[in-house]
PDB file of C-alpha atoms in Angstrom:
ATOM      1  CA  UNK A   1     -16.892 -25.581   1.954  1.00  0.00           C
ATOM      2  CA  UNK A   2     -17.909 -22.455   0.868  1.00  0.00           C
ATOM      3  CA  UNK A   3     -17.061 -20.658   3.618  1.00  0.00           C
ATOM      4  CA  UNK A   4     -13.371 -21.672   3.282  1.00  0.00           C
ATOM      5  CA  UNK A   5     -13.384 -18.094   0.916  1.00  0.00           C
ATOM      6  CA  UNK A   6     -14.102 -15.964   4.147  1.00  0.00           C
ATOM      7  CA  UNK A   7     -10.924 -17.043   6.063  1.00  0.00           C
ATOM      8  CA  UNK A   8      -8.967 -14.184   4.662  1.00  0.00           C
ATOM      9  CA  UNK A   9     -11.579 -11.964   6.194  1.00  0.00           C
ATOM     10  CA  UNK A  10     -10.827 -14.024   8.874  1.00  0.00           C
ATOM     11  CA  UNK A  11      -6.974 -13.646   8.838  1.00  0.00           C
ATOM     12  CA  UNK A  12      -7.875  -9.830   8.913  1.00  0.00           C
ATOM     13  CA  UNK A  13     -10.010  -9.291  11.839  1.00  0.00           C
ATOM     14  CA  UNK A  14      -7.029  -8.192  14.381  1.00  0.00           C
ATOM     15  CA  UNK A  15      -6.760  -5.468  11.901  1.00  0.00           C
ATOM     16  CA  UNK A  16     -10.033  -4.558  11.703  1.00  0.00           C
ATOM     17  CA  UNK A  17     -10.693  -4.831  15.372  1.00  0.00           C
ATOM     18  CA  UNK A  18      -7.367  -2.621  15.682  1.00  0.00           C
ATOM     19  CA  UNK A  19      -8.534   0.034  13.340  1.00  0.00           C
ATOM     20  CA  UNK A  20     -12.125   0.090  14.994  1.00  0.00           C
ATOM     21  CA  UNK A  21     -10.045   0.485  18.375  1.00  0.00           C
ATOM     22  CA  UNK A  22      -8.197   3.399  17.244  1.00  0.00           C
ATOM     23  CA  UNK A  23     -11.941   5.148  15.511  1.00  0.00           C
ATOM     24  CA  UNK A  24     -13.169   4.835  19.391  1.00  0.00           C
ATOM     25  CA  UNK A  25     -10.131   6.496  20.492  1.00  0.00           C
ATOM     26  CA  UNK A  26     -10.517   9.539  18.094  1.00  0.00           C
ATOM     27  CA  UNK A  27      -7.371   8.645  16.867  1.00  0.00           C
ATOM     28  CA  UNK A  28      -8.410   6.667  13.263  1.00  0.00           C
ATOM     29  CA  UNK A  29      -5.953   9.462  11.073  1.00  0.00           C
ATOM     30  CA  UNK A  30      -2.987   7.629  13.075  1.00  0.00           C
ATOM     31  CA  UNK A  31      -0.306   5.749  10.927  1.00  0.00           C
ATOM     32  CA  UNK A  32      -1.236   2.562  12.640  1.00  0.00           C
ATOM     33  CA  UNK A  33      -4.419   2.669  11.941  1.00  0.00           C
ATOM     34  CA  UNK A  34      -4.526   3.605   8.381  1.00  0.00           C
ATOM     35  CA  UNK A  35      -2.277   1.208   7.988  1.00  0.00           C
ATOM     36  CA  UNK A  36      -3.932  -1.615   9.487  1.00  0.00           C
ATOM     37  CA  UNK A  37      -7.352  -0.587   7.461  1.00  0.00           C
ATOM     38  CA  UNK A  38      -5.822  -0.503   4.601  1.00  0.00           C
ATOM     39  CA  UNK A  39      -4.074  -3.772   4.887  1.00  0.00           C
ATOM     40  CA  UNK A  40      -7.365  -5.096   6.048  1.00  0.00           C
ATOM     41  CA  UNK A  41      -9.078  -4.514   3.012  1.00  0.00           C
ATOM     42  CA  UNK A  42      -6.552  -6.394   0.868  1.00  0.00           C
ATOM     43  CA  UNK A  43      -8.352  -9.728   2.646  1.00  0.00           C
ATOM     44  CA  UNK A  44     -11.527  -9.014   0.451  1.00  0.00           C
ATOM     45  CA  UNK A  45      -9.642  -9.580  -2.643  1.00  0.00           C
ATOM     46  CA  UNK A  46      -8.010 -12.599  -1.174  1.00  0.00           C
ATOM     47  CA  UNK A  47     -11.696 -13.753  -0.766  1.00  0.00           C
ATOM     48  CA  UNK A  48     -12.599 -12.971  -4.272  1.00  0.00           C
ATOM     49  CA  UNK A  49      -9.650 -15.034  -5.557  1.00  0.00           C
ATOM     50  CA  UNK A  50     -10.568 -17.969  -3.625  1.00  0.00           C
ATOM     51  CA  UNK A  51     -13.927 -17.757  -4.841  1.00  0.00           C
ATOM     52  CA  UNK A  52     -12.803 -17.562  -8.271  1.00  0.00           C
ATOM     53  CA  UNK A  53     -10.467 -20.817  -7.437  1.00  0.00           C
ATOM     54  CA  UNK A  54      -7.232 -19.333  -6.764  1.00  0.00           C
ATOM     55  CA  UNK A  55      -5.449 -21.690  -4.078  1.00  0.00           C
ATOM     56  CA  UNK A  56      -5.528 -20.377  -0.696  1.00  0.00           C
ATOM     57  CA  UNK A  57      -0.933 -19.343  -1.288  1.00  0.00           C
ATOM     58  CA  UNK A  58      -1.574 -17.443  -3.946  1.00  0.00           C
ATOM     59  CA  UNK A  59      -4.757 -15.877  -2.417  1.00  0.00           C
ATOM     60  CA  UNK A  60      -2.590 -14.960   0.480  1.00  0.00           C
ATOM     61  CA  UNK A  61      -0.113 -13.815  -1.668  1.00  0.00           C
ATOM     62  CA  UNK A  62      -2.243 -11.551  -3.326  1.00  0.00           C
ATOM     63  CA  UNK A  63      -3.177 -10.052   0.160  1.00  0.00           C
ATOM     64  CA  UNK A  64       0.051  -9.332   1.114  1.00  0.00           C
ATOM     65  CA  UNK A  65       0.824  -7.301  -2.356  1.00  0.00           C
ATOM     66  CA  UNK A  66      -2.045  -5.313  -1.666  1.00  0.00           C
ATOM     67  CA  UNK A  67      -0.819  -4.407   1.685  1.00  0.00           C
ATOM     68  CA  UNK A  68       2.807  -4.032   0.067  1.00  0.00           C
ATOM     69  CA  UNK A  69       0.968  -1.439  -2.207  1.00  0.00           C
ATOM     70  CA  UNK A  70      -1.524   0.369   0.307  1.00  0.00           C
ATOM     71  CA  UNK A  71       1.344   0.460   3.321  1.00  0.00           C
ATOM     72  CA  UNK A  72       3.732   2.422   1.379  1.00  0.00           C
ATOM     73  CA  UNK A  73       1.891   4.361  -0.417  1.00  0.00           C
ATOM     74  CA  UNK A  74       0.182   5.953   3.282  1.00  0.00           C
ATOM     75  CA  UNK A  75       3.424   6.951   4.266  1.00  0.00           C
ATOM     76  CA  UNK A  76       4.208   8.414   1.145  1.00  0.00           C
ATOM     77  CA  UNK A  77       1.278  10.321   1.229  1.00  0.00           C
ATOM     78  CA  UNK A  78       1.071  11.863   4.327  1.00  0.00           C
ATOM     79  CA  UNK A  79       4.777  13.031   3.661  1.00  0.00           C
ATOM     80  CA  UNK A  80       3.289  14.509   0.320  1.00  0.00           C
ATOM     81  CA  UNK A  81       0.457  16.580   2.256  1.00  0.00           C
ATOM     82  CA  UNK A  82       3.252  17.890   4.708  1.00  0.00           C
ATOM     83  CA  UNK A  83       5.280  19.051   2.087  1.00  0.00           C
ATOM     84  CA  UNK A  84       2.340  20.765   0.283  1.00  0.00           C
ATOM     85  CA  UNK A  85       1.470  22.844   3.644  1.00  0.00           C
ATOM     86  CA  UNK A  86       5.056  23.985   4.268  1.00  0.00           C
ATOM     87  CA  UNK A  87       5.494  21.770   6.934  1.00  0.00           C
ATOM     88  CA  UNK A  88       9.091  19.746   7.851  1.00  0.00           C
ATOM     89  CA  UNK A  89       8.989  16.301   6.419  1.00  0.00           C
ATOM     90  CA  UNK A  90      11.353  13.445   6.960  1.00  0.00           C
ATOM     91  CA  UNK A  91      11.092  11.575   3.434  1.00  0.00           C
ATOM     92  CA  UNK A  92      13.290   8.728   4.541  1.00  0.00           C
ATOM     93  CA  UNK A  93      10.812   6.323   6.392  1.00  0.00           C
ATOM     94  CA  UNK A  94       9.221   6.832   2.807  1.00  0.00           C
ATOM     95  CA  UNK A  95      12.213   5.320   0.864  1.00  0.00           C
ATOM     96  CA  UNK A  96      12.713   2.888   3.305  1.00  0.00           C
ATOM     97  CA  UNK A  97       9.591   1.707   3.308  1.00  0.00           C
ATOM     98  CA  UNK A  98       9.207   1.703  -0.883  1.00  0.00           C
ATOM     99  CA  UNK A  99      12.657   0.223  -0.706  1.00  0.00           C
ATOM    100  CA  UNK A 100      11.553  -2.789   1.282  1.00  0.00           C
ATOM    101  CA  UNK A 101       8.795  -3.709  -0.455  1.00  0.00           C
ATOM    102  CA  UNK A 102      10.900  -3.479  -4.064  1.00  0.00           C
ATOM    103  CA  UNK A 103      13.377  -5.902  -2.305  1.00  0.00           C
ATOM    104  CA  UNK A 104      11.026  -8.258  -1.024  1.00  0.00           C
ATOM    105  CA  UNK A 105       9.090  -8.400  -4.474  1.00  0.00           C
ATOM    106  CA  UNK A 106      12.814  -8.735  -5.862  1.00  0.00           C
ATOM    107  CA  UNK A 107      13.466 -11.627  -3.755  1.00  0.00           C
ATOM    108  CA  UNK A 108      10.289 -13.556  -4.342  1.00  0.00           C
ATOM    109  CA  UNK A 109      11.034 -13.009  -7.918  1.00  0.00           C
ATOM    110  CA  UNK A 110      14.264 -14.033  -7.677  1.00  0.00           C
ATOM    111  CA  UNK A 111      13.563 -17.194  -5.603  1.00  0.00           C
ATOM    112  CA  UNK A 112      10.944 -17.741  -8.563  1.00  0.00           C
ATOM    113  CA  UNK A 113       7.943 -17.296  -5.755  1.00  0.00           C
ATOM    114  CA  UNK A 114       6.393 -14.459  -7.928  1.00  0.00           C
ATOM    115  CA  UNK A 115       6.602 -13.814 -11.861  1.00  0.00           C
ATOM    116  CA  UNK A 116       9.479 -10.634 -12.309  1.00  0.00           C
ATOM    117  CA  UNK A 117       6.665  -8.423 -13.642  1.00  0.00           C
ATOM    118  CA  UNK A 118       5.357  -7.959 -10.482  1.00  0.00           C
ATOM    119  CA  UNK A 119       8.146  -5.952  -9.600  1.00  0.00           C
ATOM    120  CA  UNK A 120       7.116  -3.358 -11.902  1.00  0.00           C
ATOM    121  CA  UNK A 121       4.327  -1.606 -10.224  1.00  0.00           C
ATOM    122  CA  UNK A 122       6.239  -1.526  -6.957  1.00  0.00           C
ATOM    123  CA  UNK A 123       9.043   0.041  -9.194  1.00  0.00           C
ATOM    124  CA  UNK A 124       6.390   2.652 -10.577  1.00  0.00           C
ATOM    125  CA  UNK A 125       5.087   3.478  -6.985  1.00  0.00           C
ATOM    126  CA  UNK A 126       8.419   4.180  -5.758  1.00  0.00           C
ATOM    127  CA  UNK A 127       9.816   6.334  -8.806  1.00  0.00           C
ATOM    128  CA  UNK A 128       6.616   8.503  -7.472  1.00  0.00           C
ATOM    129  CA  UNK A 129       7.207   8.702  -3.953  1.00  0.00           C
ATOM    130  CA  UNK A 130      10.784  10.072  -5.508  1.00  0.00           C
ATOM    131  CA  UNK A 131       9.650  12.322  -7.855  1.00  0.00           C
ATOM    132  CA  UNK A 132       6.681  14.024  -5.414  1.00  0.00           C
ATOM    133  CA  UNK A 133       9.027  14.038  -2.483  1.00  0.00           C
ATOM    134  CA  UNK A 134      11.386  16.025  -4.258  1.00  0.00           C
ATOM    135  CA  UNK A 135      12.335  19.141  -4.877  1.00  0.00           C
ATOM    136  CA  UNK A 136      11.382  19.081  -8.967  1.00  0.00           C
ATOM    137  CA  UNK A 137       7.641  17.930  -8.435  1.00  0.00           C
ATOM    138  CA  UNK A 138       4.791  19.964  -9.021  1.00  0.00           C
ATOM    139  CA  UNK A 139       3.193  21.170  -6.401  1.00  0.00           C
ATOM    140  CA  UNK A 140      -0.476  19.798  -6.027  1.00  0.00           C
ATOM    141  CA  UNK A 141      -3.475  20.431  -3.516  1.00  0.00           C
ATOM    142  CA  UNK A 142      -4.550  17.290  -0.900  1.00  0.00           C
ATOM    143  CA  UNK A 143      -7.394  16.539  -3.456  1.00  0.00           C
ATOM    144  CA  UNK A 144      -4.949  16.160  -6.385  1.00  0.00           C
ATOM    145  CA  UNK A 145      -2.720  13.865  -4.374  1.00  0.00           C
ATOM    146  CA  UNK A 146      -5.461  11.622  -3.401  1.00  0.00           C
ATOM    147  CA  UNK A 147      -6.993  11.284  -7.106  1.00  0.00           C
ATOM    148  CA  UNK A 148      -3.444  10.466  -8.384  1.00  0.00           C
ATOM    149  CA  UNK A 149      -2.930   7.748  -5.595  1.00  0.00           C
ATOM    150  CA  UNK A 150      -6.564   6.406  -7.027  1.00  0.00           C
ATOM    151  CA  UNK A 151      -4.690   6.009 -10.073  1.00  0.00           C
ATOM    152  CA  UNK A 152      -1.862   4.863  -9.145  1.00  0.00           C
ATOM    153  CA  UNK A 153      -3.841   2.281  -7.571  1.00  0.00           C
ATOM    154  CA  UNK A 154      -5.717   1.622 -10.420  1.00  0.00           C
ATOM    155  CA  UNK A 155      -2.218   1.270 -12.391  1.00  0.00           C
ATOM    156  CA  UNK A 156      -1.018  -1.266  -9.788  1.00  0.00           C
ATOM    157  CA  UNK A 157      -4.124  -3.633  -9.789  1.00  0.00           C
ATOM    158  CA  UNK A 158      -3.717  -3.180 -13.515  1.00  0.00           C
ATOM    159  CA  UNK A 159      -0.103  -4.353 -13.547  1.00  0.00           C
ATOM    160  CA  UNK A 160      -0.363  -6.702 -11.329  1.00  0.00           C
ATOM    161  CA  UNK A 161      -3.083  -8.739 -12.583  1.00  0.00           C
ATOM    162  CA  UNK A 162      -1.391  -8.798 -15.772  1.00  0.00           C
ATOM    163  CA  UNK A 163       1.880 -10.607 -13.865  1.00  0.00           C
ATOM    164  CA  UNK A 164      -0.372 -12.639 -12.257  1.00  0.00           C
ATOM    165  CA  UNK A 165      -2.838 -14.084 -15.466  1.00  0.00           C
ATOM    166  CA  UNK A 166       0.182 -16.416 -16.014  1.00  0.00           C
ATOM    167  CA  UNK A 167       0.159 -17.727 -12.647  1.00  0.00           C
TER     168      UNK A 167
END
């Protein structure tokens, strides 16, 4: 029935209800629960592709690059605002984290589970987190960094909905 397109949002709530836990603890700018916010609201476009007749794999699928996007990308950025304020930053869980997701994407590829475009924008993201991690990048205030993860964001959607039209 119709209400088959809500069980992503489904899927989600023990990340919602985690987040929400962590807002009532004063404790919502925690890793954990950005993270699990952020992955959260990668459900709602799992939703939208089931409502637009996407099977419920690739829907889930979807989901999961979202969060392989959004996950990432929070750790990169709160290494980025460190770095801006002079403060000590360890950039490997960074890398390590961009580096998982490119191999995972690589492997689904590779295993012919996902189209190899979709590796691009995970390519892109990390060639950032290098680049404004590093030594050579220019240095930017919070707001800067946060309107060029918007488009960055923008960019991945972008890219991957391209991969994905041939799906």
């Amino acid at each position: 029935g119709s209400a088959y397109v809500l069980l992503p949002a489904f899927l989600a709530l023990p990340l919602v209800t985690l987040q929400l836990w962590y807002e009532a603890k004063r404790r919502a700018r925690e890793f954990v629960s950005e993270a699990a916010g952020a992955a959260a609201m990668g459900s709602l476009a799992a939703c939208i592709a089931l409502a637009g007749g996407w099977g419920l794999a690739e829907s889930l699928l979807l989901w999961l690059l979202l969060a392989a996007r959004a996950v990432p990308s929070i750790v990169y950025v709160r290494a980025r605002l460190r770095l801006e304020r002079g403060l000590t930053v360890r950039t490997w869980p960074s890398w390590v984290w961009h580096a998982a997701v490119v191999t995972a994407v690589s492997l689904a590829a590779i295993k012919g589970v996902l189209p190899w475009p979709v590796t691009l924008p995970f390519l892109v993201l990390t060639a950032r987190a290098w680049y404004g991690l590093s030594s050579w990048r220019a240095r930017a205030k919070a707001r800067t960094v946060g309107f060029q993860e918007i488009g960055f964001g923008l960019l991945t959607v972008a890219l991957l909905a391209a991969a994905l039209s041939g799906c």
